[in-house]
Amino acid sequence: MRGRWFIGVSTIGQNVRRGHGRRRERVGRDSCQWTQGELTRRSDSFIQRRLKQGAFRDAGKTLDGFDFDFNKKMNRRLVFELPTGGFVERREDALFLGPPGTGKSQIAQALGRAVIQSQGHRVLYREAHHLLEELAEASLEGTRRQKLDALTGAPLLIIDDLGMRKLPASAAEDLLELIMRRYEKASTLITSNRPVEDWGKGGHGVADLRVREVGVLLSRSSPFGRFSRDH
């Protein structure tokens, strides 16, 4: 009886240990699942904050929704390479040039959203006239330095539709200072319906940008995208 009793105790002990082990495994699995779920929720929340901070004009613009058949001359390989964010990591700039209606703004915004979602980078989107109006207002309010610091700190700044509208007289100086501050420190993407050689014409707020200063941007712009409306 004593031997059987000890065997019984041993068996019970083994069962108890197995039970504890299974509970620990379940707790471990549950804890792991909870951790993974929490990390996913935090990641999703982080991405949503970044997208909101981006202040994109057109919500929901993606490359998947772009009609490449509309513009067959566009370099698709290059367009789909940009969202990986490699040019942001290398602190390179990009210029999208072409007539109105060729998809520059849609692709620029889709690219900005993709860089946030794939890399988590902080991206700021501004239409050119709004951006320069913000800087002009900041100058009047005495907060220009803080505004420039905020714009300079974003890994990717998208300036959309440069040259679309006439801008304040101080716009050239503001734009040049912003570009120079970001030079080789962060990436800037500019879209424009005007060729670079016309940036100093027509009173579009960039009349004082000389070729040398524009060259600062062009010298390290990759890619230099040109958009065509021919189709």
JSON list of C-alpha atoms in Angstrom, two decimals:
[
{"chain": "A", "resi": 1, "resn": "MET", "atom": "CA", "xyz": [0.00, 0.00, 0.00]},
{"chain": "A", "resi": 2, "resn": "ARG", "atom": "CA", "xyz": [2.78, 2.34, 0.95]},
{"chain": "A", "resi": 3, "resn": "GLY", "atom": "CA", "xyz": [4.52, 1.74, -2.36]},
{"chain": "A", "resi": 4, "resn": "ARG", "atom": "CA", "xyz": [1.30, 2.20, -4.22]},
{"chain": "A", "resi": 5, "resn": "TRP", "atom": "CA", "xyz": [0.58, 5.31, -2.20]},
{"chain": "A", "resi": 6, "resn": "PHE", "atom": "CA", "xyz": [3.92, 6.82, -3.08]},
{"chain": "A", "resi": 7, "resn": "ILE", "atom": "CA", "xyz": [3.39, 5.94, -6.71]},
{"chain": "A", "resi": 8, "resn": "GLY", "atom": "CA", "xyz": [-0.02, 7.58, -6.51]},
{"chain": "A", "resi": 9, "resn": "VAL", "atom": "CA", "xyz": [1.43, 10.71, -4.99]},
{"chain": "A", "resi": 10, "resn": "SER", "atom": "CA", "xyz": [4.12, 10.79, -7.65]},
{"chain": "A", "resi": 11, "resn": "THR", "atom": "CA", "xyz": [1.50, 10.40, -10.39]},
{"chain": "A", "resi": 12, "resn": "ILE", "atom": "CA", "xyz": [-0.63, 13.14, -8.86]},
{"chain": "A", "resi": 13, "resn": "GLY", "atom": "CA", "xyz": [2.42, 15.37, -8.61]},
{"chain": "A", "resi": 14, "resn": "GLN", "atom": "CA", "xyz": [3.28, 14.74, -12.24]},
{"chain": "A", "resi": 15, "resn": "ASN", "atom": "CA", "xyz": [-0.31, 15.52, -13.27]},
{"chain": "A", "resi": 16, "resn": "VAL", "atom": "CA", "xyz": [-0.28, 18.67, -11.19]},
{"chain": "A", "resi": 17, "resn": "ARG", "atom": "CA", "xyz": [3.02, 19.73, -12.77]},
{"chain": "A", "resi": 18, "resn": "ARG", "atom": "CA", "xyz": [1.69, 18.94, -16.22]},
{"chain": "A", "resi": 19, "resn": "GLY", "atom": "CA", "xyz": [-1.41, 20.98, -15.44]},
{"chain": "A", "resi": 20, "resn": "HIS", "atom": "CA", "xyz": [0.69, 23.91, -14.27]},
{"chain": "A", "resi": 21, "resn": "GLY", "atom": "CA", "xyz": [2.84, 23.55, -17.37]},
{"chain": "A", "resi": 22, "resn": "ARG", "atom": "CA", "xyz": [-0.18, 23.59, -19.67]},
{"chain": "A", "resi": 23, "resn": "ARG", "atom": "CA", "xyz": [-1.58, 26.61, -17.87]},
{"chain": "A", "resi": 24, "resn": "ARG", "atom": "CA", "xyz": [1.76, 28.38, -18.20]},
{"chain": "A", "resi": 25, "resn": "GLU", "atom": "CA", "xyz": [1.81, 27.55, -21.91]},
{"chain": "A", "resi": 26, "resn": "ARG", "atom": "CA", "xyz": [-1.73, 28.88, -22.31]},
{"chain": "A", "resi": 27, "resn": "VAL", "atom": "CA", "xyz": [-0.85, 32.01, -20.33]},
{"chain": "A", "resi": 28, "resn": "GLY", "atom": "CA", "xyz": [2.29, 32.41, -22.42]},
{"chain": "A", "resi": 29, "resn": "ARG", "atom": "CA", "xyz": [0.36, 32.05, -25.66]},
{"chain": "A", "resi": 30, "resn": "ASP", "atom": "CA", "xyz": [-2.35, 34.42, -24.46]},
{"chain": "A", "resi": 31, "resn": "SER", "atom": "CA", "xyz": [0.28, 36.91, -23.31]},
{"chain": "A", "resi": 32, "resn": "CYS", "atom": "CA", "xyz": [2.09, 36.67, -26.63]},
{"chain": "A", "resi": 33, "resn": "GLN", "atom": "CA", "xyz": [-1.17, 37.15, -28.55]},
{"chain": "A", "resi": 34, "resn": "TRP", "atom": "CA", "xyz": [-2.10, 40.12, -26.36]},
{"chain": "A", "resi": 35, "resn": "THR", "atom": "CA", "xyz": [1.35, 41.66, -26.85]},
{"chain": "A", "resi": 36, "resn": "GLN", "atom": "CA", "xyz": [1.17, 41.17, -30.61]},
{"chain": "A", "resi": 37, "resn": "GLY", "atom": "CA", "xyz": [-2.33, 42.65, -30.69]},
{"chain": "A", "resi": 38, "resn": "GLU", "atom": "CA", "xyz": [-1.29, 45.61, -28.56]},
{"chain": "A", "resi": 39, "resn": "LEU", "atom": "CA", "xyz": [1.75, 46.26, -30.75]},
{"chain": "A", "resi": 40, "resn": "THR", "atom": "CA", "xyz": [-0.45, 46.13, -33.84]},
{"chain": "A", "resi": 41, "resn": "ARG", "atom": "CA", "xyz": [-2.93, 48.57, -32.30]},
{"chain": "A", "resi": 42, "resn": "ARG", "atom": "CA", "xyz": [-0.15, 50.93, -31.29]},
{"chain": "A", "resi": 43, "resn": "SER", "atom": "CA", "xyz": [1.42, 50.70, -34.73]},
{"chain": "A", "resi": 44, "resn": "ASP", "atom": "CA", "xyz": [-1.93, 51.41, -36.40]},
{"chain": "A", "resi": 45, "resn": "SER", "atom": "CA", "xyz": [-2.51, 54.36, -34.07]},
{"chain": "A", "resi": 46, "resn": "PHE", "atom": "CA", "xyz": [0.99, 55.70, -34.80]},
{"chain": "A", "resi": 47, "resn": "ILE", "atom": "CA", "xyz": [0.43, 55.48, -38.57]},
{"chain": "A", "resi": 48, "resn": "GLN", "atom": "CA", "xyz": [-2.94, 57.21, -38.28]},
{"chain": "A", "resi": 49, "resn": "ARG", "atom": "CA", "xyz": [-1.33, 60.05, -36.31]},
{"chain": "A", "resi": 50, "resn": "ARG", "atom": "CA", "xyz": [1.35, 60.41, -38.94]},
{"chain": "A", "resi": 51, "resn": "LEU", "atom": "CA", "xyz": [-1.26, 60.49, -41.72]},
{"chain": "A", "resi": 52, "resn": "LYS", "atom": "CA", "xyz": [-3.23, 63.15, -39.85]},
{"chain": "A", "resi": 53, "resn": "GLN", "atom": "CA", "xyz": [-0.08, 65.22, -39.27]},
{"chain": "A", "resi": 54, "resn": "GLY", "atom": "CA", "xyz": [0.67, 64.98, -42.98]},
{"chain": "A", "resi": 55, "resn": "ALA", "atom": "CA", "xyz": [-2.37, 67.18, -43.73]},
{"chain": "A", "resi": 56, "resn": "PHE", "atom": "CA", "xyz": [-2.86, 65.73, -47.20]},
{"chain": "A", "resi": 57, "resn": "ARG", "atom": "CA", "xyz": [-5.34, 67.65, -49.31]},
{"chain": "A", "resi": 58, "resn": "ASP", "atom": "CA", "xyz": [-7.03, 64.59, -50.82]},
{"chain": "A", "resi": 59, "resn": "ALA", "atom": "CA", "xyz": [-7.65, 61.80, -48.32]},
{"chain": "A", "resi": 60, "resn": "GLY", "atom": "CA", "xyz": [-7.28, 58.25, -49.49]},
{"chain": "A", "resi": 61, "resn": "LYS", "atom": "CA", "xyz": [-5.14, 58.86, -52.57]},
{"chain": "A", "resi": 62, "resn": "THR", "atom": "CA", "xyz": [-3.14, 55.71, -53.38]},
{"chain": "A", "resi": 63, "resn": "LEU", "atom": "CA", "xyz": [-1.07, 54.46, -56.28]},
{"chain": "A", "resi": 64, "resn": "ASP", "atom": "CA", "xyz": [-3.51, 51.57, -56.67]},
{"chain": "A", "resi": 65, "resn": "GLY", "atom": "CA", "xyz": [-6.17, 54.09, -57.65]},
{"chain": "A", "resi": 66, "resn": "PHE", "atom": "CA", "xyz": [-4.06, 55.84, -60.28]},
{"chain": "A", "resi": 67, "resn": "ASP", "atom": "CA", "xyz": [-4.96, 55.36, -63.95]},
{"chain": "A", "resi": 68, "resn": "PHE", "atom": "CA", "xyz": [-1.61, 54.73, -65.61]},
{"chain": "A", "resi": 69, "resn": "ASP", "atom": "CA", "xyz": [-3.34, 54.16, -68.95]},
{"chain": "A", "resi": 70, "resn": "PHE", "atom": "CA", "xyz": [-4.24, 57.84, -68.88]},
{"chain": "A", "resi": 71, "resn": "ASN", "atom": "CA", "xyz": [-0.55, 58.75, -69.01]},
{"chain": "A", "resi": 72, "resn": "LYS", "atom": "CA", "xyz": [1.33, 55.98, -70.81]},
{"chain": "A", "resi": 73, "resn": "LYS", "atom": "CA", "xyz": [4.60, 57.94, -70.91]},
{"chain": "A", "resi": 74, "resn": "MET", "atom": "CA", "xyz": [4.95, 57.82, -67.14]},
{"chain": "A", "resi": 75, "resn": "ASN", "atom": "CA", "xyz": [7.78, 55.68, -65.76]},
{"chain": "A", "resi": 76, "resn": "ARG", "atom": "CA", "xyz": [5.81, 53.12, -63.73]},
{"chain": "A", "resi": 77, "resn": "ARG", "atom": "CA", "xyz": [8.90, 51.40, -62.38]},
{"chain": "A", "resi": 78, "resn": "LEU", "atom": "CA", "xyz": [10.16, 54.66, -60.95]},
{"chain": "A", "resi": 79, "resn": "VAL", "atom": "CA", "xyz": [6.77, 55.60, -59.54]},
{"chain": "A", "resi": 80, "resn": "PHE", "atom": "CA", "xyz": [6.45, 52.30, -57.66]},
{"chain": "A", "resi": 81, "resn": "GLU", "atom": "CA", "xyz": [10.05, 52.45, -56.47]},
{"chain": "A", "resi": 82, "resn": "LEU", "atom": "CA", "xyz": [9.56, 55.75, -54.67]},
{"chain": "A", "resi": 83, "resn": "PRO", "atom": "CA", "xyz": [7.09, 54.51, -51.99]},
{"chain": "A", "resi": 84, "resn": "THR", "atom": "CA", "xyz": [9.77, 52.22, -50.56]},
{"chain": "A", "resi": 85, "resn": "GLY", "atom": "CA", "xyz": [11.24, 55.41, -49.09]},
{"chain": "A", "resi": 86, "resn": "GLY", "atom": "CA", "xyz": [14.80, 54.80, -50.27]},
{"chain": "A", "resi": 87, "resn": "PHE", "atom": "CA", "xyz": [15.16, 58.35, -51.55]},
{"chain": "A", "resi": 88, "resn": "VAL", "atom": "CA", "xyz": [14.04, 59.65, -48.14]},
{"chain": "A", "resi": 89, "resn": "GLU", "atom": "CA", "xyz": [16.66, 57.52, -46.40]},
{"chain": "A", "resi": 90, "resn": "ARG", "atom": "CA", "xyz": [19.26, 58.95, -48.79]},
{"chain": "A", "resi": 91, "resn": "ARG", "atom": "CA", "xyz": [17.94, 62.49, -48.25]},
{"chain": "A", "resi": 92, "resn": "GLU", "atom": "CA", "xyz": [17.35, 62.97, -51.96]},
{"chain": "A", "resi": 93, "resn": "ASP", "atom": "CA", "xyz": [14.84, 65.35, -53.51]},
{"chain": "A", "resi": 94, "resn": "ALA", "atom": "CA", "xyz": [12.32, 64.87, -56.29]},
{"chain": "A", "resi": 95, "resn": "LEU", "atom": "CA", "xyz": [10.66, 67.12, -58.86]},
{"chain": "A", "resi": 96, "resn": "PHE", "atom": "CA", "xyz": [7.42, 66.23, -60.63]},
{"chain": "A", "resi": 97, "resn": "LEU", "atom": "CA", "xyz": [6.97, 68.54, -63.62]},
{"chain": "A", "resi": 98, "resn": "GLY", "atom": "CA", "xyz": [4.17, 68.59, -66.16]},
{"chain": "A", "resi": 99, "resn": "PRO", "atom": "CA", "xyz": [0.95, 70.27, -67.32]},
{"chain": "A", "resi": 100, "resn": "PRO", "atom": "CA", "xyz": [-2.16, 70.37, -65.10]},
{"chain": "A", "resi": 101, "resn": "GLY", "atom": "CA", "xyz": [-4.18, 67.17, -65.09]},
{"chain": "A", "resi": 102, "resn": "THR", "atom": "CA", "xyz": [-1.31, 64.72, -65.51]},
{"chain": "A", "resi": 103, "resn": "GLY", "atom": "CA", "xyz": [-1.47, 63.19, -62.01]},
{"chain": "A", "resi": 104, "resn": "LYS", "atom": "CA", "xyz": [1.41, 64.95, -60.27]},
{"chain": "A", "resi": 105, "resn": "SER", "atom": "CA", "xyz": [-0.55, 65.87, -57.14]},
{"chain": "A", "resi": 106, "resn": "GLN", "atom": "CA", "xyz": [-2.24, 62.48, -56.83]},
{"chain": "A", "resi": 107, "resn": "ILE", "atom": "CA", "xyz": [1.03, 60.59, -57.10]},
{"chain": "A", "resi": 108, "resn": "ALA", "atom": "CA", "xyz": [2.82, 62.99, -54.74]},
{"chain": "A", "resi": 109, "resn": "GLN", "atom": "CA", "xyz": [0.15, 62.50, -52.07]},
{"chain": "A", "resi": 110, "resn": "ALA", "atom": "CA", "xyz": [-0.03, 58.75, -52.64]},
{"chain": "A", "resi": 111, "resn": "LEU", "atom": "CA", "xyz": [3.74, 58.62, -52.33]},
{"chain": "A", "resi": 112, "resn": "GLY", "atom": "CA", "xyz": [3.67, 60.57, -49.07]},
{"chain": "A", "resi": 113, "resn": "ARG", "atom": "CA", "xyz": [1.06, 58.26, -47.58]},
{"chain": "A", "resi": 114, "resn": "ALA", "atom": "CA", "xyz": [2.99, 55.19, -48.71]},
{"chain": "A", "resi": 115, "resn": "VAL", "atom": "CA", "xyz": [6.22, 56.45, -47.14]},
{"chain": "A", "resi": 116, "resn": "ILE", "atom": "CA", "xyz": [4.37, 56.91, -43.85]},
{"chain": "A", "resi": 117, "resn": "GLN", "atom": "CA", "xyz": [2.76, 53.47, -43.99]},
{"chain": "A", "resi": 118, "resn": "SER", "atom": "CA", "xyz": [5.88, 51.58, -45.07]},
{"chain": "A", "resi": 119, "resn": "GLN", "atom": "CA", "xyz": [8.58, 53.47, -43.16]},
{"chain": "A", "resi": 120, "resn": "GLY", "atom": "CA", "xyz": [6.75, 55.43, -40.46]},
{"chain": "A", "resi": 121, "resn": "HIS", "atom": "CA", "xyz": [8.50, 58.64, -41.50]},
{"chain": "A", "resi": 122, "resn": "ARG", "atom": "CA", "xyz": [6.97, 62.00, -40.68]},
{"chain": "A", "resi": 123, "resn": "VAL", "atom": "CA", "xyz": [5.72, 63.53, -43.91]},
{"chain": "A", "resi": 124, "resn": "LEU", "atom": "CA", "xyz": [4.26, 67.02, -44.37]},
{"chain": "A", "resi": 125, "resn": "TYR", "atom": "CA", "xyz": [2.15, 67.99, -47.37]},
{"chain": "A", "resi": 126, "resn": "ARG", "atom": "CA", "xyz": [1.57, 71.62, -48.31]},
{"chain": "A", "resi": 127, "resn": "GLU", "atom": "CA", "xyz": [0.21, 73.32, -51.38]},
{"chain": "A", "resi": 128, "resn": "ALA", "atom": "CA", "xyz": [2.83, 75.91, -52.31]},
{"chain": "A", "resi": 129, "resn": "HIS", "atom": "CA", "xyz": [0.63, 78.97, -51.82]},
{"chain": "A", "resi": 130, "resn": "HIS", "atom": "CA", "xyz": [-0.60, 77.74, -48.43]},
{"chain": "A", "resi": 131, "resn": "LEU", "atom": "CA", "xyz": [2.94, 76.96, -47.32]},
{"chain": "A", "resi": 132, "resn": "LEU", "atom": "CA", "xyz": [4.24, 80.39, -48.21]},
{"chain": "A", "resi": 133, "resn": "GLU", "atom": "CA", "xyz": [1.19, 82.11, -46.72]},
{"chain": "A", "resi": 134, "resn": "GLU", "atom": "CA", "xyz": [1.90, 80.20, -43.47]},
{"chain": "A", "resi": 135, "resn": "LEU", "atom": "CA", "xyz": [5.46, 81.51, -43.47]},
{"chain": "A", "resi": 136, "resn": "ALA", "atom": "CA", "xyz": [4.32, 85.06, -44.19]},
{"chain": "A", "resi": 137, "resn": "GLU", "atom": "CA", "xyz": [1.81, 84.89, -41.33]},
{"chain": "A", "resi": 138, "resn": "ALA", "atom": "CA", "xyz": [4.43, 83.40, -39.02]},
{"chain": "A", "resi": 139, "resn": "SER", "atom": "CA", "xyz": [6.72, 86.34, -39.82]},
{"chain": "A", "resi": 140, "resn": "LEU", "atom": "CA", "xyz": [4.00, 88.78, -38.79]},
{"chain": "A", "resi": 141, "resn": "GLU", "atom": "CA", "xyz": [3.32, 86.82, -35.60]},
{"chain": "A", "resi": 142, "resn": "GLY", "atom": "CA", "xyz": [7.00, 86.54, -34.68]},
{"chain": "A", "resi": 143, "resn": "THR", "atom": "CA", "xyz": [7.01, 82.73, -34.98]},
{"chain": "A", "resi": 144, "resn": "ARG", "atom": "CA", "xyz": [8.82, 82.37, -38.30]},
{"chain": "A", "resi": 145, "resn": "ARG", "atom": "CA", "xyz": [11.81, 80.55, -36.80]},
{"chain": "A", "resi": 146, "resn": "GLN", "atom": "CA", "xyz": [9.59, 77.99, -35.08]},
{"chain": "A", "resi": 147, "resn": "LYS", "atom": "CA", "xyz": [7.60, 77.45, -38.30]},
{"chain": "A", "resi": 148, "resn": "LEU", "atom": "CA", "xyz": [10.77, 76.93, -40.32]},
{"chain": "A", "resi": 149, "resn": "ASP", "atom": "CA", "xyz": [12.15, 74.54, -37.70]},
{"chain": "A", "resi": 150, "resn": "ALA", "atom": "CA", "xyz": [8.97, 72.45, -37.88]},
{"chain": "A", "resi": 151, "resn": "LEU", "atom": "CA", "xyz": [9.07, 72.35, -41.68]},
{"chain": "A", "resi": 152, "resn": "THR", "atom": "CA", "xyz": [12.79, 71.61, -41.75]},
{"chain": "A", "resi": 153, "resn": "GLY", "atom": "CA", "xyz": [12.49, 68.69, -39.33]},
{"chain": "A", "resi": 154, "resn": "ALA", "atom": "CA", "xyz": [10.18, 66.52, -41.44]},
{"chain": "A", "resi": 155, "resn": "PRO", "atom": "CA", "xyz": [12.07, 63.75, -43.29]},
{"chain": "A", "resi": 156, "resn": "LEU", "atom": "CA", "xyz": [9.84, 64.40, -46.33]},
{"chain": "A", "resi": 157, "resn": "LEU", "atom": "CA", "xyz": [8.20, 67.71, -47.24]},
{"chain": "A", "resi": 158, "resn": "ILE", "atom": "CA", "xyz": [5.88, 67.75, -50.25]},
{"chain": "A", "resi": 159, "resn": "ILE", "atom": "CA", "xyz": [5.37, 71.18, -51.85]},
{"chain": "A", "resi": 160, "resn": "ASP", "atom": "CA", "xyz": [2.54, 70.85, -54.34]},
{"chain": "A", "resi": 161, "resn": "ASP", "atom": "CA", "xyz": [1.63, 73.06, -57.31]},
{"chain": "A", "resi": 162, "resn": "LEU", "atom": "CA", "xyz": [4.54, 75.49, -57.17]},
{"chain": "A", "resi": 163, "resn": "GLY", "atom": "CA", "xyz": [3.88, 78.22, -59.73]},
{"chain": "A", "resi": 164, "resn": "MET", "atom": "CA", "xyz": [0.16, 77.53, -59.94]},
{"chain": "A", "resi": 165, "resn": "ARG", "atom": "CA", "xyz": [-0.74, 80.85, -58.32]},
{"chain": "A", "resi": 166, "resn": "LYS", "atom": "CA", "xyz": [0.89, 84.19, -57.78]},
{"chain": "A", "resi": 167, "resn": "LEU", "atom": "CA", "xyz": [2.51, 84.35, -54.37]},
{"chain": "A", "resi": 168, "resn": "PRO", "atom": "CA", "xyz": [3.54, 87.07, -51.90]},
{"chain": "A", "resi": 169, "resn": "ALA", "atom": "CA", "xyz": [6.64, 89.13, -52.72]},
{"chain": "A", "resi": 170, "resn": "SER", "atom": "CA", "xyz": [8.63, 87.48, -49.91]},
{"chain": "A", "resi": 171, "resn": "ALA", "atom": "CA", "xyz": [7.87, 83.99, -51.22]},
{"chain": "A", "resi": 172, "resn": "ALA", "atom": "CA", "xyz": [11.16, 83.55, -53.09]},
{"chain": "A", "resi": 173, "resn": "GLU", "atom": "CA", "xyz": [13.25, 84.25, -49.99]},
{"chain": "A", "resi": 174, "resn": "ASP", "atom": "CA", "xyz": [11.07, 82.01, -47.82]},
{"chain": "A", "resi": 175, "resn": "LEU", "atom": "CA", "xyz": [11.16, 79.16, -50.33]},
{"chain": "A", "resi": 176, "resn": "LEU", "atom": "CA", "xyz": [14.90, 79.44, -50.84]},
{"chain": "A", "resi": 177, "resn": "GLU", "atom": "CA", "xyz": [15.60, 79.52, -47.10]},
{"chain": "A", "resi": 178, "resn": "LEU", "atom": "CA", "xyz": [13.42, 76.47, -46.55]},
{"chain": "A", "resi": 179, "resn": "ILE", "atom": "CA", "xyz": [15.12, 74.53, -49.35]},
{"chain": "A", "resi": 180, "resn": "MET", "atom": "CA", "xyz": [18.59, 75.51, -48.14]},
{"chain": "A", "resi": 181, "resn": "ARG", "atom": "CA", "xyz": [17.76, 74.50, -44.57]},
{"chain": "A", "resi": 182, "resn": "ARG", "atom": "CA", "xyz": [16.64, 71.09, -45.78]},
{"chain": "A", "resi": 183, "resn": "TYR", "atom": "CA", "xyz": [19.52, 70.64, -48.24]},
{"chain": "A", "resi": 184, "resn": "GLU", "atom": "CA", "xyz": [21.22, 67.26, -47.64]},
{"chain": "A", "resi": 185, "resn": "LYS", "atom": "CA", "xyz": [19.36, 66.97, -44.31]},
{"chain": "A", "resi": 186, "resn": "ALA", "atom": "CA", "xyz": [15.92, 65.88, -45.49]},
{"chain": "A", "resi": 187, "resn": "SER", "atom": "CA", "xyz": [13.99, 65.15, -48.68]},
{"chain": "A", "resi": 188, "resn": "THR", "atom": "CA", "xyz": [11.80, 67.65, -50.50]},
{"chain": "A", "resi": 189, "resn": "LEU", "atom": "CA", "xyz": [9.35, 66.74, -53.24]},
{"chain": "A", "resi": 190, "resn": "ILE", "atom": "CA", "xyz": [8.08, 69.61, -55.41]},
{"chain": "A", "resi": 191, "resn": "THR", "atom": "CA", "xyz": [5.38, 69.41, -58.07]},
{"chain": "A", "resi": 192, "resn": "SER", "atom": "CA", "xyz": [4.97, 72.17, -60.63]},
{"chain": "A", "resi": 193, "resn": "ASN", "atom": "CA", "xyz": [3.16, 72.77, -63.89]},
{"chain": "A", "resi": 194, "resn": "ARG", "atom": "CA", "xyz": [5.91, 75.14, -64.99]},
{"chain": "A", "resi": 195, "resn": "PRO", "atom": "CA", "xyz": [9.31, 74.13, -66.40]},
{"chain": "A", "resi": 196, "resn": "VAL", "atom": "CA", "xyz": [12.23, 74.97, -64.14]},
{"chain": "A", "resi": 197, "resn": "GLU", "atom": "CA", "xyz": [13.51, 77.50, -66.65]},
{"chain": "A", "resi": 198, "resn": "ASP", "atom": "CA", "xyz": [10.24, 79.45, -66.18]},
{"chain": "A", "resi": 199, "resn": "TRP", "atom": "CA", "xyz": [10.41, 79.58, -62.40]},
{"chain": "A", "resi": 200, "resn": "GLY", "atom": "CA", "xyz": [11.88, 83.08, -62.56]},
{"chain": "A", "resi": 201, "resn": "LYS", "atom": "CA", "xyz": [9.20, 84.42, -64.90]},
{"chain": "A", "resi": 202, "resn": "GLY", "atom": "CA", "xyz": [5.63, 85.60, -64.70]},
{"chain": "A", "resi": 203, "resn": "GLY", "atom": "CA", "xyz": [5.53, 86.90, -61.13]},
{"chain": "A", "resi": 204, "resn": "HIS", "atom": "CA", "xyz": [4.66, 83.55, -59.61]},
{"chain": "A", "resi": 205, "resn": "GLY", "atom": "CA", "xyz": [6.44, 84.31, -56.35]},
{"chain": "A", "resi": 206, "resn": "VAL", "atom": "CA", "xyz": [9.74, 82.70, -57.36]},
{"chain": "A", "resi": 207, "resn": "ALA", "atom": "CA", "xyz": [11.05, 85.50, -59.57]},
{"chain": "A", "resi": 208, "resn": "ASP", "atom": "CA", "xyz": [14.20, 85.90, -57.48]},
{"chain": "A", "resi": 209, "resn": "LEU", "atom": "CA", "xyz": [15.17, 82.24, -57.70]},
{"chain": "A", "resi": 210, "resn": "ARG", "atom": "CA", "xyz": [18.24, 82.27, -59.92]},
{"chain": "A", "resi": 211, "resn": "VAL", "atom": "CA", "xyz": [19.54, 79.24, -61.80]},
{"chain": "A", "resi": 212, "resn": "ARG", "atom": "CA", "xyz": [22.24, 78.68, -59.18]},
{"chain": "A", "resi": 213, "resn": "GLU", "atom": "CA", "xyz": [19.68, 78.46, -56.41]},
{"chain": "A", "resi": 214, "resn": "VAL", "atom": "CA", "xyz": [17.32, 76.23, -58.33]},
{"chain": "A", "resi": 215, "resn": "GLY", "atom": "CA", "xyz": [20.39, 74.12, -59.10]},
{"chain": "A", "resi": 216, "resn": "VAL", "atom": "CA", "xyz": [20.80, 73.42, -55.39]},
{"chain": "A", "resi": 217, "resn": "LEU", "atom": "CA", "xyz": [17.64, 71.37, -55.60]},
{"chain": "A", "resi": 218, "resn": "LEU", "atom": "CA", "xyz": [18.23, 69.89, -59.04]},
{"chain": "A", "resi": 219, "resn": "SER", "atom": "CA", "xyz": [21.78, 68.81, -58.29]},
{"chain": "A", "resi": 220, "resn": "ARG", "atom": "CA", "xyz": [20.57, 66.19, -55.86]},
{"chain": "A", "resi": 221, "resn": "SER", "atom": "CA", "xyz": [17.10, 65.47, -57.15]},
{"chain": "A", "resi": 222, "resn": "SER", "atom": "CA", "xyz": [16.40, 61.82, -57.73]},
{"chain": "A", "resi": 223, "resn": "PRO", "atom": "CA", "xyz": [14.20, 61.24, -59.56]},
{"chain": "A", "resi": 224, "resn": "PHE", "atom": "CA", "xyz": [13.64, 64.23, -61.81]},
{"chain": "A", "resi": 225, "resn": "GLY", "atom": "CA", "xyz": [10.16, 63.29, -62.97]},
{"chain": "A", "resi": 226, "resn": "ARG", "atom": "CA", "xyz": [8.49, 64.75, -66.03]},
{"chain": "A", "resi": 227, "resn": "PHE", "atom": "CA", "xyz": [4.79, 64.18, -66.61]},
{"chain": "A", "resi": 228, "resn": "SER", "atom": "CA", "xyz": [3.17, 64.36, -70.03]},
{"chain": "A", "resi": 229, "resn": "ARG", "atom": "CA", "xyz": [-0.46, 64.89, -70.93]},
{"chain": "A", "resi": 230, "resn": "ASP", "atom": "CA", "xyz": [-0.10, 63.26, -74.34]},
{"chain": "A", "resi": 231, "resn": "HIS", "atom": "CA", "xyz": [-2.12, 60.07, -74.56]}
]
